[in-house]
Each structure stands twice: as structure tokens, then as C-alpha cells.
CSV table of N, CA and C in Angstrom, one decimal:
chain,number,residue,atom,x,y,z
Y,13,MET,N,140.2,56.8,139.1
Y,13,MET,CA,140.3,55.7,140.0
Y,13,MET,C,138.9,55.4,140.6
Y,14,THR,N,138.6,54.2,140.7
Y,14,THR,CA,137.3,53.8,141.3
Y,14,THR,C,137.4,53.9,142.8
Y,15,GLU,N,136.3,54.5,143.4
Y,15,GLU,CA,136.2,54.6,144.9
Y,15,GLU,C,136.0,53.2,145.5
Y,16,LEU,N,136.7,53.0,146.6
Y,16,LEU,CA,136.5,51.7,147.3
Y,16,LEU,C,135.3,51.8,148.2
Y,17,PRO,N,134.7,50.7,148.4
Y,17,PRO,CA,133.5,50.6,149.3
Y,17,PRO,C,134.0,51.1,150.7
Y,18,ASP,N,133.0,51.4,151.5
Y,18,ASP,CA,133.2,51.8,152.9
Y,18,ASP,C,133.7,50.6,153.7
Y,19,PHE,N,134.3,50.9,154.9
Y,19,PHE,CA,134.9,49.8,155.7
Y,19,PHE,C,133.9,48.7,156.1
Y,20,ASP,N,132.7,49.1,156.3
Y,20,ASP,CA,131.7,48.0,156.7
Y,20,ASP,C,131.5,47.0,155.6
Y,21,VAL,N,131.5,47.4,154.3
Y,21,VAL,CA,131.4,46.5,153.2
Y,21,VAL,C,132.7,45.7,153.1
Y,22,LEU,N,133.8,46.3,153.2
Y,22,LEU,CA,135.1,45.6,153.1
Y,22,LEU,C,135.3,44.6,154.2
Y,23,LEU,N,134.9,45.0,155.4
Y,23,LEU,CA,135.0,44.0,156.5
Y,23,LEU,C,134.1,42.8,156.3
Y,24,THR,N,132.9,43.1,155.8
Y,24,THR,CA,132.0,42.0,155.5
Y,24,THR,C,132.6,41.1,154.5
Y,25,ARG,N,133.2,41.6,153.4
Y,25,ARG,CA,133.9,40.8,152.4
Y,25,ARG,C,135.0,40.0,153.0
Y,26,LEU,N,135.9,40.7,153.8
Y,26,LEU,CA,137.0,40.0,154.4
Y,26,LEU,C,136.5,38.8,155.3
Y,27,ALA,N,135.5,39.0,156.1
Y,27,ALA,CA,135.0,38.0,157.0
Y,27,ALA,C,134.4,36.8,156.1
Y,28,ARG,N,133.7,37.2,155.1
Y,28,ARG,CA,133.1,36.2,154.2
Y,28,ARG,C,134.2,35.3,153.5
Y,29,HIS,N,135.2,36.1,153.1
Y,29,HIS,CA,136.4,35.4,152.4
Y,29,HIS,C,137.1,34.4,153.4
Y,30,ARG,N,137.2,34.8,154.6
Y,30,ARG,CA,137.8,33.9,155.6
Y,30,ARG,C,136.8,32.9,156.2
Y,31,GLU,N,135.5,33.0,155.8
Y,31,GLU,CA,134.5,32.1,156.3
Y,31,GLU,C,134.2,32.3,157.8
Y,32,LEU,N,134.2,33.6,158.2
Y,32,LEU,CA,134.0,33.9,159.6
Y,32,LEU,C,132.6,34.7,159.7
Y,33,SER,N,131.8,34.2,160.7
Y,33,SER,CA,130.6,34.9,161.0
Y,33,SER,C,130.9,36.0,162.0
Y,34,VAL,N,129.9,36.8,162.3
Y,34,VAL,CA,130.0,37.9,163.3
Y,34,VAL,C,130.4,37.3,164.6
Y,35,ASP,N,129.7,36.2,165.0
Y,35,ASP,CA,130.0,35.5,166.2
Y,35,ASP,C,131.5,35.0,166.2
Y,36,ASP,N,132.0,34.5,165.1
Y,36,ASP,CA,133.4,34.0,165.0
Y,36,ASP,C,134.3,35.2,165.3
Y,37,LEU,N,134.0,36.3,164.6
Y,37,LEU,CA,134.9,37.5,164.7
Y,37,LEU,C,134.9,38.0,166.2
Y,38,SER,N,133.7,38.0,166.8
Y,38,SER,CA,133.6,38.4,168.2
Y,38,SER,C,134.4,37.5,169.1
Y,39,ARG,N,134.2,36.2,169.0
Y,39,ARG,CA,134.8,35.3,169.8
Y,39,ARG,C,136.3,35.2,169.6
Y,40,LEU,N,136.8,35.2,168.4
Y,40,LEU,CA,138.2,35.1,168.1
Y,40,LEU,C,139.0,36.3,168.4
Y,41,ALA,N,138.3,37.5,168.2
Y,41,ALA,CA,139.0,38.8,168.5
Y,41,ALA,C,138.8,39.2,170.0
Y,42,GLY,N,137.9,38.5,170.7
Y,42,GLY,CA,137.7,38.8,172.1
Y,42,GLY,C,137.1,40.2,172.3
Y,43,VAL,N,136.1,40.5,171.4
Y,43,VAL,CA,135.4,41.8,171.5
Y,43,VAL,C,133.9,41.5,171.5
Y,44,PRO,N,133.1,42.4,172.1
Y,44,PRO,CA,131.7,42.2,172.1
Y,44,PRO,C,131.1,42.2,170.7
Y,45,GLU,N,130.2,41.3,170.5
Y,45,GLU,CA,129.5,41.1,169.2
Y,45,GLU,C,128.9,42.5,168.8
Y,46,ASP,N,128.3,43.2,169.8
Y,46,ASP,CA,127.7,44.5,169.5
Y,46,ASP,C,128.6,45.5,168.8
Y,47,GLU,N,129.9,45.4,169.3
Y,47,GLU,CA,130.9,46.4,168.7
Y,47,GLU,C,131.1,46.0,167.2
Y,48,ILE,N,131.2,44.8,166.9
Y,48,ILE,CA,131.4,44.4,165.5
Y,48,ILE,C,130.2,44.7,164.7
Y,49,ARG,N,129.0,44.4,165.2
Y,49,ARG,CA,127.8,44.7,164.5
Y,49,ARG,C,127.6,46.2,164.2
Y,50,ALA,N,128.0,47.0,165.2
Y,50,ALA,CA,128.0,48.5,165.0
Y,50,ALA,C,128.9,48.9,163.8
Y,51,VAL,N,130.1,48.3,163.7
Y,51,VAL,CA,131.0,48.6,162.6
Y,51,VAL,C,130.4,48.1,161.3
Y,52,LEU,N,129.8,46.9,161.3
Y,52,LEU,CA,129.2,46.4,160.1
Y,52,LEU,C,128.0,47.2,159.7
Y,53,ASP,N,127.4,48.0,160.6
Y,53,ASP,CA,126.3,48.8,160.3
Y,53,ASP,C,126.7,50.2,159.9
Y,54,GLY,N,128.1,50.5,159.9
Y,54,GLY,CA,128.6,51.7,159.4
Y,54,GLY,C,129.3,52.6,160.4
Y,55,ALA,N,129.3,52.2,161.7
Y,55,ALA,CA,130.1,53.0,162.7
Y,55,ALA,C,131.6,52.9,162.4
Y,56,ALA,N,132.3,54.0,162.7
Y,56,ALA,CA,133.7,54.0,162.6
Y,56,ALA,C,134.3,53.0,163.6
Y,57,PRO,N,135.3,52.2,163.1
Y,57,PRO,CA,135.9,51.2,164.0
Y,57,PRO,C,136.9,52.0,164.9
Y,58,LYS,N,137.0,51.5,166.2
Y,58,LYS,CA,138.0,52.0,167.1
Y,58,LYS,C,139.4,51.4,166.8
Y,59,PRO,N,140.4,52.1,167.0
Y,59,PRO,CA,141.8,51.5,166.7
Y,59,PRO,C,141.9,50.1,167.5
Y,60,SER,N,141.4,50.1,168.7
Y,60,SER,CA,141.6,48.8,169.5
Y,60,SER,C,140.9,47.7,168.8
Y,61,LEU,N,139.8,47.9,168.2
Y,61,LEU,CA,139.1,46.8,167.5
Y,61,LEU,C,139.9,46.4,166.3
Y,62,LEU,N,140.5,47.3,165.5
Y,62,LEU,CA,141.3,46.9,164.4
Y,62,LEU,C,142.5,46.1,164.8
Y,63,HIS,N,143.1,46.4,165.9
Y,63,HIS,CA,144.2,45.6,166.5
Y,63,HIS,C,143.8,44.2,166.8
Y,64,ARG,N,142.6,44.1,167.3
Y,64,ARG,CA,142.1,42.7,167.7
Y,64,ARG,C,141.6,41.9,166.5
Y,65,LEU,N,141.1,42.6,165.5
Y,65,LEU,CA,140.5,41.9,164.3
Y,65,LEU,C,141.6,41.5,163.3
Y,66,ALA,N,142.7,42.3,163.3
Y,66,ALA,CA,143.7,42.0,162.3
Y,66,ALA,C,144.2,40.5,162.3
Y,67,PRO,N,144.7,40.0,163.4
Y,67,PRO,CA,145.1,38.6,163.3
Y,67,PRO,C,144.0,37.6,163.0
Y,68,VAL,N,142.8,37.9,163.4
Y,68,VAL,CA,141.7,37.0,163.1
Y,68,VAL,C,141.5,37.0,161.6
Y,69,LEU,N,141.6,38.1,160.9
Y,69,LEU,CA,141.5,38.2,159.5
Y,69,LEU,C,142.8,37.9,158.7
Y,70,ARG,N,143.8,37.5,159.5
Y,70,ARG,CA,145.1,37.2,158.9
Y,70,ARG,C,145.7,38.4,158.1
Y,71,LEU,N,145.6,39.6,158.8
Y,71,LEU,CA,146.1,40.8,158.2
Y,71,LEU,C,147.0,41.5,159.2
Y,72,TYR,N,147.9,42.3,158.8
Y,72,TYR,CA,148.7,43.1,159.7
Y,72,TYR,C,147.8,44.3,160.2
Y,73,PRO,N,147.9,44.7,161.4
Y,73,PRO,CA,147.0,45.8,161.9
Y,73,PRO,C,147.2,47.0,161.0
Y,74,GLU,N,148.4,47.3,160.5
Y,74,GLU,CA,148.6,48.5,159.7
Y,74,GLU,C,147.8,48.4,158.4
Y,75,ASP,N,147.6,47.2,157.9
Y,75,ASP,CA,146.8,47.1,156.7
Y,75,ASP,C,145.3,47.4,157.0
Y,76,LEU,N,144.9,46.9,158.1
Y,76,LEU,CA,143.5,47.1,158.5
Y,76,LEU,C,143.2,48.6,158.7
Y,77,PHE,N,144.2,49.3,159.3
Y,77,PHE,CA,144.0,50.7,159.5
Y,77,PHE,C,143.8,51.4,158.1
Y,78,VAL,N,144.7,51.0,157.2
Y,78,VAL,CA,144.6,51.6,155.8
Y,78,VAL,C,143.3,51.3,155.2
Y,79,ILE,N,142.8,50.0,155.3
Y,79,ILE,CA,141.6,49.6,154.7
Y,79,ILE,C,140.4,50.4,155.3
Y,80,ALA,N,140.5,50.7,156.6
Y,80,ALA,CA,139.5,51.5,157.3
Y,80,ALA,C,139.6,53.0,157.1
Y,81,SER,N,140.6,53.4,156.3
Y,81,SER,CA,140.9,54.8,156.1
Y,81,SER,C,141.2,55.6,157.4
Y,82,LEU,N,141.8,55.0,158.3
Y,82,LEU,CA,142.2,55.6,159.6
Y,82,LEU,C,143.7,55.9,159.5
Y,83,PRO,N,144.1,57.0,160.1
Y,83,PRO,CA,145.6,57.3,160.2
Y,83,PRO,C,146.3,56.3,161.0
Y,84,LEU,N,147.5,55.9,160.6
Y,84,LEU,CA,148.3,55.0,161.4
Y,84,LEU,C,148.8,55.7,162.7
Y,85,PRO,N,148.7,55.0,163.8
Y,85,PRO,CA,149.3,55.6,165.0
Y,85,PRO,C,150.8,55.7,164.8
Y,86,PRO,N,151.5,56.6,165.5
Y,86,PRO,CA,152.9,56.8,165.3
Y,86,PRO,C,153.8,55.6,165.4
Y,87,GLU,N,153.4,54.7,166.3
Y,87,GLU,CA,154.2,53.5,166.4
Y,87,GLU,C,154.1,52.5,165.2
Y,88,MET,N,153.2,52.8,164.3
Y,88,MET,CA,153.0,52.0,163.2
Y,88,MET,C,153.5,52.6,161.9
Y,89,THR,N,153.9,53.8,162.0
Y,89,THR,CA,154.3,54.5,160.7
Y,89,THR,C,155.7,54.1,160.3
Y,90,PRO,N,155.8,54.1,158.9
Y,90,PRO,CA,157.1,53.7,158.4
Y,90,PRO,C,158.2,54.7,158.8
Y,91,LEU,N,159.4,54.2,158.8
Y,91,LEU,CA,160.6,55.0,159.2
Y,91,LEU,C,160.7,56.1,158.2
Y,92,ASP,N,160.4,55.9,156.9
Y,92,ASP,CA,160.5,56.9,155.9
Y,92,ASP,C,159.1,57.6,155.8
Y,93,PRO,N,158.9,58.8,156.3
Y,93,PRO,CA,157.6,59.5,156.2
Y,93,PRO,C,157.1,59.7,154.8
Y,94,LEU,N,158.0,59.7,153.8
Y,94,LEU,CA,157.5,59.8,152.4
Y,94,LEU,C,157.0,58.5,151.9
Y,95,ALA,N,157.1,57.4,152.6
Y,95,ALA,CA,156.6,56.1,152.1
Y,95,ALA,C,155.1,56.0,152.3
Y,96,TRP,N,154.5,56.8,153.2
Y,96,TRP,CA,153.1,56.7,153.6
Y,96,TRP,C,152.2,56.7,152.3
Y,97,PRO,N,152.3,57.7,151.5
Y,97,PRO,CA,151.3,57.7,150.3
Y,97,PRO,C,151.5,56.5,149.4
Y,98,ALA,N,152.7,56.0,149.3
Y,98,ALA,CA,153.0,54.8,148.4
Y,98,ALA,C,152.4,53.6,149.1
Y,99,VAL,N,152.5,53.4,150.4
Y,99,VAL,CA,151.9,52.3,151.1
Y,99,VAL,C,150.4,52.3,151.0
Y,100,VAL,N,149.8,53.4,151.2
Y,100,VAL,CA,148.3,53.6,151.1
Y,100,VAL,C,147.9,53.2,149.7
Y,101,ASP,N,148.5,53.7,148.7
Y,101,ASP,CA,148.1,53.4,147.3
Y,101,ASP,C,148.3,52.0,147.0
Y,102,LEU,N,149.4,51.4,147.4
Y,102,LEU,CA,149.7,50.0,147.2
Y,102,LEU,C,148.6,49.1,147.8
Y,103,VAL,N,148.2,49.3,149.0
Y,103,VAL,CA,147.2,48.5,149.7
Y,103,VAL,C,145.8,48.7,149.0
Y,104,ARG,N,145.5,49.9,148.7
Y,104,ARG,CA,144.2,50.2,148.1
Y,104,ARG,C,144.1,49.5,146.7
Y,105,HIS,N,145.2,49.6,145.9
Y,105,HIS,CA,145.2,49.0,144.6
Y,105,HIS,C,145.1,47.5,144.8
Y,106,ALA,N,145.9,47.0,145.7
Y,106,ALA,CA,146.0,45.5,145.9
Y,106,ALA,C,144.6,44.9,146.3
Y,107,ILE,N,143.9,45.6,147.2
Y,107,ILE,CA,142.6,45.0,147.7
Y,107,ILE,C,141.5,45.1,146.6
Y,108,ALA,N,141.7,46.0,145.6
Y,108,ALA,CA,140.8,46.2,144.5
Y,108,ALA,C,141.0,45.2,143.4
Y,109,LEU,N,142.1,44.5,143.4
Y,109,LEU,CA,142.5,43.6,142.3
Y,109,LEU,C,141.5,42.4,142.3
Y,110,PRO,N,141.3,41.8,141.2
Y,110,PRO,CA,140.6,40.5,141.1
Y,110,PRO,C,141.4,39.4,141.9
Y,111,GLN,N,140.7,38.4,142.4
Y,111,GLN,CA,141.4,37.4,143.2
Y,111,GLN,C,142.6,36.8,142.6
Y,112,GLN,N,142.5,36.5,141.3
Y,112,GLN,CA,143.6,35.9,140.6
Y,112,GLN,C,144.9,36.8,140.6
Y,113,GLU,N,144.7,38.1,140.5
Y,113,GLU,CA,145.8,39.1,140.6
Y,113,GLU,C,146.3,39.2,142.0
Y,114,GLN,N,145.4,39.2,143.0
Y,114,GLN,CA,145.9,39.2,144.4
Y,114,GLN,C,146.7,38.0,144.6
Y,115,ASP,N,146.3,36.8,144.1
Y,115,ASP,CA,147.2,35.6,144.3
Y,115,ASP,C,148.5,35.8,143.7
Y,116,ARG,N,148.5,36.4,142.5
Y,116,ARG,CA,149.8,36.6,141.8
Y,116,ARG,C,150.7,37.6,142.6
Y,117,LEU,N,150.1,38.6,143.1
Y,117,LEU,CA,150.8,39.6,144.0
Y,117,LEU,C,151.4,38.9,145.2
Y,118,ARG,N,150.6,38.0,145.8
Y,118,ARG,CA,151.1,37.3,147.0
Y,118,ARG,C,152.3,36.4,146.6
Y,119,ARG,N,152.2,35.7,145.5
Y,119,ARG,CA,153.3,34.9,145.0
Y,119,ARG,C,154.6,35.7,144.8
Y,120,LEU,N,154.4,36.9,144.2
Y,120,LEU,CA,155.5,37.8,144.0
Y,120,LEU,C,156.1,38.2,145.3
Y,121,ALA,N,155.3,38.6,146.3
Y,121,ALA,CA,155.8,39.0,147.6
Y,121,ALA,C,156.5,37.9,148.3
Y,122,ALA,N,156.0,36.7,148.2
Y,122,ALA,CA,156.6,35.5,148.8
Y,122,ALA,C,158.0,35.2,148.2
Y,123,SER,N,158.2,35.6,146.9
Y,123,SER,CA,159.4,35.3,146.3
Y,123,SER,C,160.5,36.3,146.6
Y,124,LEU,N,160.2,37.4,147.3
Y,124,LEU,CA,161.2,38.4,147.7
Y,124,LEU,C,162.1,37.9,148.8
Y,125,PRO,N,163.3,38.5,148.9
Y,125,PRO,CA,164.2,38.0,150.0
Y,125,PRO,C,163.6,38.1,151.3
Y,126,PRO,N,164.1,37.4,152.3
Y,126,PRO,CA,163.5,37.4,153.6
Y,126,PRO,C,163.5,38.8,154.2
Y,127,ARG,N,162.5,39.0,155.1
Y,127,ARG,CA,162.3,40.3,155.7
Y,127,ARG,C,163.3,40.3,156.9
Y,128,THR,N,163.6,41.5,157.3
Y,128,THR,CA,164.4,41.8,158.5
Y,128,THR,C,163.7,42.8,159.3
Y,129,GLY,N,164.1,43.0,160.5
Y,129,GLY,CA,163.5,44.0,161.4
Y,129,GLY,C,162.2,43.6,162.0
Y,130,ARG,N,161.3,44.6,162.1
Y,130,ARG,CA,160.1,44.5,162.8
Y,130,ARG,C,159.2,43.3,162.5
Y,131,TRP,N,159.1,42.9,161.2
Y,131,TRP,CA,158.2,41.8,160.8
Y,131,TRP,C,159.0,40.5,160.5
Y,132,ALA,N,160.2,40.5,160.8
Y,132,ALA,CA,161.0,39.2,160.5
Y,132,ALA,C,160.3,38.1,161.2
Y,133,GLY,N,160.2,37.0,160.5
Y,133,GLY,CA,159.7,35.8,161.1
Y,133,GLY,C,158.2,35.6,161.0
Y,134,GLU,N,157.4,36.7,160.7
Y,134,GLU,CA,156.0,36.6,160.5
Y,134,GLU,C,155.7,36.2,159.1
Y,135,ARG,N,154.6,35.5,158.9
Y,135,ARG,CA,154.2,35.0,157.5
Y,135,ARG,C,152.8,35.5,157.2
Y,136,TRP,N,152.6,35.8,155.9
Y,136,TRP,CA,151.2,36.1,155.5
Y,136,TRP,C,150.5,34.8,155.2
Y,137,ASN,N,149.3,34.7,155.6
Y,137,ASN,CA,148.5,33.5,155.3
Y,137,ASN,C,147.4,33.8,154.3
């Protein structure tokens, strides 16, 4: 399996894909620009930063933790502790897919029955 780039590279790609500058990320997430620049320069992101960046990047915070290779806090872990490796593998494989395949995966996910529970009513953009 191919190694994924470090989080700084992935964050840069996500921001570019969403057409967001460092200033945009800082302003929309409500965090100092220096904190974002430090992460883009290779510093490990703080969990609080990931929580603030996730909605700006139109991601779930849990997904951003996985992309950053950080353990999920207990309040974010799935109810089935055996699901964790599958979730990590799914997200890592999905973000490595070509754009066309990511779009196909999104269409498949959108065709699934409505969600219930914690994420009911939220939509992926």
C-alpha cells in the first residue's frame, strides 16, 4: 500500500481543493494564522484546531483526526471498538482515490438509507 503524504501536504491539498487560502482558513475557523502556518510547515495539529477546521473544510472532525493520524478522543469513537481499523482504512483509501472515484463513492454514500443517531440531519458537501 502506498504511504499517504503527511498532514501538512494533505491539509494544503484540501484547502486548495476548497479554494481556501491560509487567511481564509484562519478567519473562517477563528484561529490565529500562525497556528495554521505552523501546521502547514509540519507541526502536529492540536485537536482543538482540527475541530475548528473540519466544518471549514466541509469534513467531519472525526475524518480530520484520521487524516492527521491522531487518535480519536473517546467521545468520537464508534460504539463498536472493532470498527476503528475499518474506519481508518476506509478513510485512508477513500482520500487516496482519484477524484472521479471519490465522486463515485460520494454518490454511493448519498444513495444509502437516511442516517439515524448522532449524525442524523447532517449532509456531506
